[in-house]
Short mmCIF file of C-alpha atoms in Angstrom, two decimals:
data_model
loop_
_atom_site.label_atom_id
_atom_site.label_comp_id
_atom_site.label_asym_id
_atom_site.label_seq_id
_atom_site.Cartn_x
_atom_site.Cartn_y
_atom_site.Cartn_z
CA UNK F 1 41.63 -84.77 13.58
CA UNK F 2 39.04 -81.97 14.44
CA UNK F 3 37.48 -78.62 13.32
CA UNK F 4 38.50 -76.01 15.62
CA UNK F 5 37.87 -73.23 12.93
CA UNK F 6 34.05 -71.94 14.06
CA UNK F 7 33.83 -70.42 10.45
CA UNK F 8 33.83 -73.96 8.65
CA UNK F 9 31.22 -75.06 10.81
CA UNK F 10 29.52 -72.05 9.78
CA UNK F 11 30.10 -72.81 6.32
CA UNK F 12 28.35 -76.46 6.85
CA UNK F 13 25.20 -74.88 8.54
CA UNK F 14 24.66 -72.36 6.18
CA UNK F 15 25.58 -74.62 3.17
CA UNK F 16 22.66 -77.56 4.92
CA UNK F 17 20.04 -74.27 5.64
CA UNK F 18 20.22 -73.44 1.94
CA UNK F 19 20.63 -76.88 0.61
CA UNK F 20 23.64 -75.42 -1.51
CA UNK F 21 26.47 -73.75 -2.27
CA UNK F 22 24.61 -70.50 -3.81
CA UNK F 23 22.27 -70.01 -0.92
CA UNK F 24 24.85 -70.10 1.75
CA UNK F 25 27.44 -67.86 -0.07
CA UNK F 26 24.80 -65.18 -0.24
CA UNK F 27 24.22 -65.80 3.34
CA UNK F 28 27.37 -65.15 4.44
CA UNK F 29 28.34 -62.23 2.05
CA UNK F 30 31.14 -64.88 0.33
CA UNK F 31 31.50 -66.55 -3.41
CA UNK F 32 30.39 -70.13 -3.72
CA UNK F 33 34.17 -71.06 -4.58
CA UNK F 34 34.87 -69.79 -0.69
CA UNK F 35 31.99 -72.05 0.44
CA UNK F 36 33.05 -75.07 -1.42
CA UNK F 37 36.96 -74.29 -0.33
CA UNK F 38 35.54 -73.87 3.83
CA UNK F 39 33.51 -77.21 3.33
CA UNK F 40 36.16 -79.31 1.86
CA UNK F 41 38.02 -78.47 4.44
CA UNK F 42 35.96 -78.83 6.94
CA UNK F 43 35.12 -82.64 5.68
CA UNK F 44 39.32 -83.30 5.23
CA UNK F 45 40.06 -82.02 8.90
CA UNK F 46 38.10 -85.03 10.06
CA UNK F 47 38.34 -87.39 6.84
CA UNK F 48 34.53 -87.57 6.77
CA UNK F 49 32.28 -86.53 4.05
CA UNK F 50 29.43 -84.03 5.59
CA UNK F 51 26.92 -83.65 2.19
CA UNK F 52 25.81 -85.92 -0.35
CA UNK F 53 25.58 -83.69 -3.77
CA UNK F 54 22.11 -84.82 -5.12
CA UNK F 55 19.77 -83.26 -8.39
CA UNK F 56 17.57 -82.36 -5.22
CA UNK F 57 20.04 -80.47 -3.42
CA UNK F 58 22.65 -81.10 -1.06
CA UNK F 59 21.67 -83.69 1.56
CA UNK F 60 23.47 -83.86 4.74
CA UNK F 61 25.05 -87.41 5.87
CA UNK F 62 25.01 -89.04 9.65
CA UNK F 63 28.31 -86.72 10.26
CA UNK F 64 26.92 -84.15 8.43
CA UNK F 65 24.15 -83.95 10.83
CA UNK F 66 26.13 -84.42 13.74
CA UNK F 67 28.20 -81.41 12.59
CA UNK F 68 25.06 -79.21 11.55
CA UNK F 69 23.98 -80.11 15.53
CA UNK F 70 27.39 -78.78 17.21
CA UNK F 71 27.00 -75.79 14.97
CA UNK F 72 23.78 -75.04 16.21
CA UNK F 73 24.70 -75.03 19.60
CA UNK F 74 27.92 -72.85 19.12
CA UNK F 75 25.87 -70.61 16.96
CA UNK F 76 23.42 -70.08 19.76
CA UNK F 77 25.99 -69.88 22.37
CA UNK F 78 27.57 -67.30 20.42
CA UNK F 79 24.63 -65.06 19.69
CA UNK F 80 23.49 -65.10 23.51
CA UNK F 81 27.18 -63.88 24.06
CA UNK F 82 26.46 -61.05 21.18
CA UNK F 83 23.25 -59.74 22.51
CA UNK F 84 24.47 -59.62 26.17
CA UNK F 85 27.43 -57.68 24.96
CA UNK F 86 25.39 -54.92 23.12
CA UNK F 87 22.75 -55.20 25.74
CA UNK F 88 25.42 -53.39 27.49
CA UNK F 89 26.78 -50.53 25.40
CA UNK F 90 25.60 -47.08 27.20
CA UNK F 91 26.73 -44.81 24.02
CA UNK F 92 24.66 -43.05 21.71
CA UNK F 93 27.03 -43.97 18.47
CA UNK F 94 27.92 -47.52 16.54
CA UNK F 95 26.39 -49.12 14.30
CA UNK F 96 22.21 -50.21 13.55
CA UNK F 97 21.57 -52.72 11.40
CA UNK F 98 17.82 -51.84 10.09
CA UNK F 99 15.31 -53.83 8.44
CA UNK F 100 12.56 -51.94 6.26
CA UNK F 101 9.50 -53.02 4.08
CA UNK F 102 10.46 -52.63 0.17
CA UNK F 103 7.19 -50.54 0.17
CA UNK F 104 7.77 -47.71 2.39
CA UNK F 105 11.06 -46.22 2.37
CA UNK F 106 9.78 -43.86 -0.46
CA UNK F 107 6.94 -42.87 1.85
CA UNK F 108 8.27 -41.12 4.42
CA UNK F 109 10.88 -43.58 5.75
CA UNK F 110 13.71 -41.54 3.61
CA UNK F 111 12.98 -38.27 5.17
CA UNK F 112 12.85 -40.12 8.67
CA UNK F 113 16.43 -41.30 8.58
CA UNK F 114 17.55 -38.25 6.78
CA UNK F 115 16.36 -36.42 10.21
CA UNK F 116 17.54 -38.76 12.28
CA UNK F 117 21.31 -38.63 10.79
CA UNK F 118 21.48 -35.08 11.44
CA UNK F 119 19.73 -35.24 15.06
CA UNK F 120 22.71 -38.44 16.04
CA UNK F 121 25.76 -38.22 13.60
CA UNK F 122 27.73 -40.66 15.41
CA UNK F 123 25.03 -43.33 15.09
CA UNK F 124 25.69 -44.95 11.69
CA UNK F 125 22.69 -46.86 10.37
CA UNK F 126 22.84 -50.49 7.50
CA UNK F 127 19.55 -50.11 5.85
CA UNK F 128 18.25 -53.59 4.13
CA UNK F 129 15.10 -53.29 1.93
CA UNK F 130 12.87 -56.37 2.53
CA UNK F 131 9.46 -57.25 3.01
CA UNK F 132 10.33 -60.83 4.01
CA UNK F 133 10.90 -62.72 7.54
CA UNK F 134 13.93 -61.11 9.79
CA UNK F 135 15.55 -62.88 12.47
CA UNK F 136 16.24 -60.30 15.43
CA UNK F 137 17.00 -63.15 17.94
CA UNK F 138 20.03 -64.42 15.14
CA UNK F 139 20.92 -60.44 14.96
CA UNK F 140 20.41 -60.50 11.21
CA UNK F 141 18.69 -56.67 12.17
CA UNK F 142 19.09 -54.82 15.41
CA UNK F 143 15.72 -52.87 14.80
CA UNK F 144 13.31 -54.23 12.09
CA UNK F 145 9.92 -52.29 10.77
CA UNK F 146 6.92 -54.99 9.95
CA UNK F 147 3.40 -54.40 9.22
CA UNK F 148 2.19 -57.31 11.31
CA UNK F 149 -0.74 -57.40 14.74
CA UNK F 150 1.77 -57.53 17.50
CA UNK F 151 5.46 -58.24 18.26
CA UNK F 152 6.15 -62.03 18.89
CA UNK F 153 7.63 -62.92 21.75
CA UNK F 154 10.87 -61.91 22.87
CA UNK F 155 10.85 -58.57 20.96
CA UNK F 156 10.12 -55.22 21.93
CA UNK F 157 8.24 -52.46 20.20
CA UNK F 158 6.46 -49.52 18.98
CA UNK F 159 3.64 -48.90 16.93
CA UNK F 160 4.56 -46.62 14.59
CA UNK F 161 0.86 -46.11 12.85
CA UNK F 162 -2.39 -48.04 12.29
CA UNK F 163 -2.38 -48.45 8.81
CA UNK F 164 -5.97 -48.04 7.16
CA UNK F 165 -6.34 -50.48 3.61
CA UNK F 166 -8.77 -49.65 0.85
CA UNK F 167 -9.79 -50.89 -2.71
CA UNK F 168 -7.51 -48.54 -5.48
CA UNK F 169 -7.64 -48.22 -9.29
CA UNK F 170 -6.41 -45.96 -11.83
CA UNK F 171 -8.52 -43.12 -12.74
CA UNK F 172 -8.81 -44.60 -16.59
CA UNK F 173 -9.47 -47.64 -14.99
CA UNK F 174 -12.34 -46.36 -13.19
CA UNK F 175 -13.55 -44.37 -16.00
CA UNK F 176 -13.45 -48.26 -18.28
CA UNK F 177 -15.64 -49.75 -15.33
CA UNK F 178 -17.73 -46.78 -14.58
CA UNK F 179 -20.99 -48.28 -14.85
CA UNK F 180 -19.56 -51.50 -12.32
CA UNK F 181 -18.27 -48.65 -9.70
CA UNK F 182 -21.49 -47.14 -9.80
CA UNK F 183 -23.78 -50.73 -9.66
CA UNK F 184 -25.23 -50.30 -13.05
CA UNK F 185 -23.30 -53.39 -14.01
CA UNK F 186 -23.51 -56.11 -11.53
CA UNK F 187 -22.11 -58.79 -13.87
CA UNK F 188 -18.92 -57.43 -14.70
CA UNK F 189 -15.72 -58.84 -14.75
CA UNK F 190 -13.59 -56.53 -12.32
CA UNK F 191 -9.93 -56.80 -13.00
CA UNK F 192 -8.01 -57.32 -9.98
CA UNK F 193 -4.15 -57.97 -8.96
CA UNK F 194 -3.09 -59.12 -5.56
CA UNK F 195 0.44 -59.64 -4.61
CA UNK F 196 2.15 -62.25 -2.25
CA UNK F 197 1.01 -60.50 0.87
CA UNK F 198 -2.75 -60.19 -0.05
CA UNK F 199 -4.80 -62.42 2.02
CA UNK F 200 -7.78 -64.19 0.69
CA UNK F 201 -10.16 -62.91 2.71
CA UNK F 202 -8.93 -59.13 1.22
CA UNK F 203 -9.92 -60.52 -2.55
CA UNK F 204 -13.72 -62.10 -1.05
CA UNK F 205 -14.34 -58.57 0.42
CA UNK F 206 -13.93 -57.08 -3.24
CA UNK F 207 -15.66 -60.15 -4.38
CA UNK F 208 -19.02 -59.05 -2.35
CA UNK F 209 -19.59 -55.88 -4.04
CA UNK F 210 -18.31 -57.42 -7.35
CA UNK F 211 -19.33 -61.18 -7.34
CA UNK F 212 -17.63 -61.19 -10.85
CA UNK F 213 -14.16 -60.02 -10.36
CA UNK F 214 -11.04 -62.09 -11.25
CA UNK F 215 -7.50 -61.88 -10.40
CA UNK F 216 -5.63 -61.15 -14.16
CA UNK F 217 -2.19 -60.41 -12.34
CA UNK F 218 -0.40 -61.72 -9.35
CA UNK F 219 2.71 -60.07 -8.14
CA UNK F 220 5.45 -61.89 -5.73
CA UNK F 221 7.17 -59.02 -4.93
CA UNK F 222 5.71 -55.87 -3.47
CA UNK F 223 7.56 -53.31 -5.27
CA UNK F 224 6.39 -54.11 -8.42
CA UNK F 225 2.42 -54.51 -7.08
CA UNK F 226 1.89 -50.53 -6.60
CA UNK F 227 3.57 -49.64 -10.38
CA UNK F 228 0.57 -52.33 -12.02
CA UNK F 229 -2.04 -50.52 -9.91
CA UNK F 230 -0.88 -46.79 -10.73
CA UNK F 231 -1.04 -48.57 -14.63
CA UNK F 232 -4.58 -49.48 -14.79
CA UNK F 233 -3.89 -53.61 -14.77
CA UNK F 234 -6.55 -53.73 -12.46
CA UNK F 235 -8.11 -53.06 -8.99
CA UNK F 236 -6.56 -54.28 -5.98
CA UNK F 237 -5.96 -53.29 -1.95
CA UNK F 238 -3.54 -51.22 -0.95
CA UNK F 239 -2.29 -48.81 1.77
CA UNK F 240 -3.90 -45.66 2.06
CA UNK F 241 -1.08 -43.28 2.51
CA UNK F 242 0.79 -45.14 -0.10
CA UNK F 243 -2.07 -44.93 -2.72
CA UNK F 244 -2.57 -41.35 -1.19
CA UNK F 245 0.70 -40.31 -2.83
CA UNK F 246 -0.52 -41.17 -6.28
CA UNK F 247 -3.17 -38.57 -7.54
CA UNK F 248 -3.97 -40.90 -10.44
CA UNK F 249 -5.56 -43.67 -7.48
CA UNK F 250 -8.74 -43.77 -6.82
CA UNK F 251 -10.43 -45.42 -4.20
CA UNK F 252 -13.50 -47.76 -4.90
CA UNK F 253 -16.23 -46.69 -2.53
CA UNK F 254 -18.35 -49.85 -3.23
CA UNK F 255 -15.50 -52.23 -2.11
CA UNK F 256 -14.73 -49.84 0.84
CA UNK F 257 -13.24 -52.09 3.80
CA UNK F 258 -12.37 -51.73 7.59
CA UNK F 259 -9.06 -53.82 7.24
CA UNK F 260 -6.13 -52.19 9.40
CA UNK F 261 -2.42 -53.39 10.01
CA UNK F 262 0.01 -51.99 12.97
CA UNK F 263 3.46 -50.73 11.96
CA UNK F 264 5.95 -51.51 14.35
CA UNK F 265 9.60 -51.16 15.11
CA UNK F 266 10.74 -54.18 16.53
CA UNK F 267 14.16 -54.82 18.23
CA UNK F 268 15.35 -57.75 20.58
CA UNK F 269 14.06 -57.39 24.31
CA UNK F 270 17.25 -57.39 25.76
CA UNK F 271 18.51 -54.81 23.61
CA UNK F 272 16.14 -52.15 24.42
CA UNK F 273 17.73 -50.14 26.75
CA UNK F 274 21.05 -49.86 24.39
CA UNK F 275 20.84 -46.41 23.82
CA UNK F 276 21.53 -46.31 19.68
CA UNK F 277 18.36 -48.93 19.25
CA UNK F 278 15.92 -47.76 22.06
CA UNK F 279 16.63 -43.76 20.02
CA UNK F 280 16.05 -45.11 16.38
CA UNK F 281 13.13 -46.86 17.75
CA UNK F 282 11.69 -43.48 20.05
CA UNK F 283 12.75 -41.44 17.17
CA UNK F 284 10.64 -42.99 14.46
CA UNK F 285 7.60 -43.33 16.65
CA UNK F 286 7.24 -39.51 17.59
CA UNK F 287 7.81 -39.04 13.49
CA UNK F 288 5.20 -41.22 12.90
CA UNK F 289 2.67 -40.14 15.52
CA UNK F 290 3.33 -36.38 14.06
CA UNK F 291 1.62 -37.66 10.68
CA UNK F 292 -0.59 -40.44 12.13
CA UNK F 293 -4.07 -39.01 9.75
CA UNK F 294 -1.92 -39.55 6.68
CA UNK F 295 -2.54 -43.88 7.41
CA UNK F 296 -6.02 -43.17 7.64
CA UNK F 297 -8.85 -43.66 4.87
CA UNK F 298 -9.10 -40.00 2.90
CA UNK F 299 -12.40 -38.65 3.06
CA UNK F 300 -12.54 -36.66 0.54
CA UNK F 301 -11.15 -39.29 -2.37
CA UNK F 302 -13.72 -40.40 -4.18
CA UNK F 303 -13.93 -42.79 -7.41
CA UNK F 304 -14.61 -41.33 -10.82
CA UNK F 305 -17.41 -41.72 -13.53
CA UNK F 306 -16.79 -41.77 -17.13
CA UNK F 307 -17.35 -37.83 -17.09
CA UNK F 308 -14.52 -37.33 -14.90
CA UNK F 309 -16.77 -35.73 -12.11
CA UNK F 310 -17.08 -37.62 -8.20
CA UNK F 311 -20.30 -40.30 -8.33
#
């Protein structure tokens, strides 16, 4: 006996990727009864078991292994096939599969593909909202945006902006640590939150103009790291033209910082001549370059003292 279905082998990779049933269901846009039906079938087609169920997870067996191997290989094969394919479509309509930071479609982003919709009507677009890793060489994205130094390699690009990062707090929370803000207090015990993407070295820099702060909230997700700083929970780094939008931010001139990120949008090198990608990708940059001061530090915000008046 042998599989000759490619979608149970899929099944097994996605099932030993995941280490379970749940993982690999959401995966493949399926319930975990559909996994667990494609992988007992899979293992009765050759009368070989291909996962050991353990507390730990799901471990794969010798076959198992050799099965998660072949898969790999056809998978590959297949998505060189896929990429060629699109790499030759010379329309501008289908579908684009894009990838966006959590963070910024309510900056901006919105109004971008609004604009873009009416300028290409026959281009449809799939948005998904994440701030985490995105495969463009497996084609789970045709065009991604990231916030990262430069495009690895195999993908092509454009920067979209130079994003500028400074200290932010509440207004009340500035007015509550006046006397810090202004150096009267050296001692004092800053609030700060960080969330998952706030490196280190961002929370030493805030550290050297107050040698007393401490983290009281850490965030894994970055949606819910801007709502905390608009509340007052504490200081912490953020985007300027996303803590521009918020009148009640302030930015803390004794913490100020030189940090910068680029913005790109990132598709798969062989697909950027396909005419639907390479115009998402054009069209966002000349948006972007049209409001390229707004990712800038402000000059003119400035923290507050407990009066309410600029220090």
């Amino acid at each position: 006996m042998s599989i000759e279905d490619w979608s149970l082998l899929r099944s097994v990779l996605a099932v030993s990727r995941h280490r379970g049933l749940a993982g690999a269901a959401k995966t493949l846009g399926v319930n975990q009864a559909t996994i667990s039906r494609q992988l007992a079938k899979a293992e009765a087609s050759v009368g070989l078991r291909f996962f050991d169920r353990l507390s730990t997870g799901m471990q794969p067996t010798r076959a198992g292994l050799a099965a998660i191997e072949a898969a790999e290989k056809i998978e590959a094969s297949i998505l060189t096939l896929d990429t060629s394919l699109a790499g030759f479509d010379t329309g501008a309509s289908g579908m684009v599969r894009l990838s966006i930071p959590l963070s910024i479609m309510e900056h901006g982003l919105a109004d971008d593909i609004a604009a873009f919709r009416d300028a290409y009507p026959e281009i449809h677009l799939e948005i998904s909202s994440d701030d985490g890793l995105v495969s463009l060489g497996e084609r789970s994205a045709d065009v991604a945006i990231r916030a990262q130094d430069k495009p690895a390699s195999g993908l092509w690009g454009r920067k979209l902006a130079t994003m500028e990062y400074q200290f932010y707090g509440s207004a009340r929370l500035c007015e509550e640590w006046s006397d810090a803000l202004a150096g009267r207090d050296p001692g004092a015990s800053m609030p700060m939150i960080q969330s998952a993407g706030t490196p280190p070295s961002a929370l030493d820099e805030f550290k050297k103009a107050f040698p007393e702060a401490r983290t009281v909230v850490a965030c894994a997700r970055l949606d819910e790291y801007t709502p905390l700083l608009r509340r007052g929970v504490g200081f912490g780094l953020s985007p300027c033209f996303i803590a521009s939008a918020y009148p009640e931010l302030r930015m803390v001139e004794r913490a100020r910082t030189t940090r910068t990120k680029a913005l790109w949008a990132l598709l798969h090198a062989d697909l950027m001549d396909t005419p639907r990608f390479r115009l998402l990708v054009d069209f966002l940059a000349q948006r972007y370059a049209e409001r390229a001061p707004l990712f800038a530090t402000p000059r003119h915000d400035q923290p507050m003292d407990a009066s309410g008046g600029d220090i």
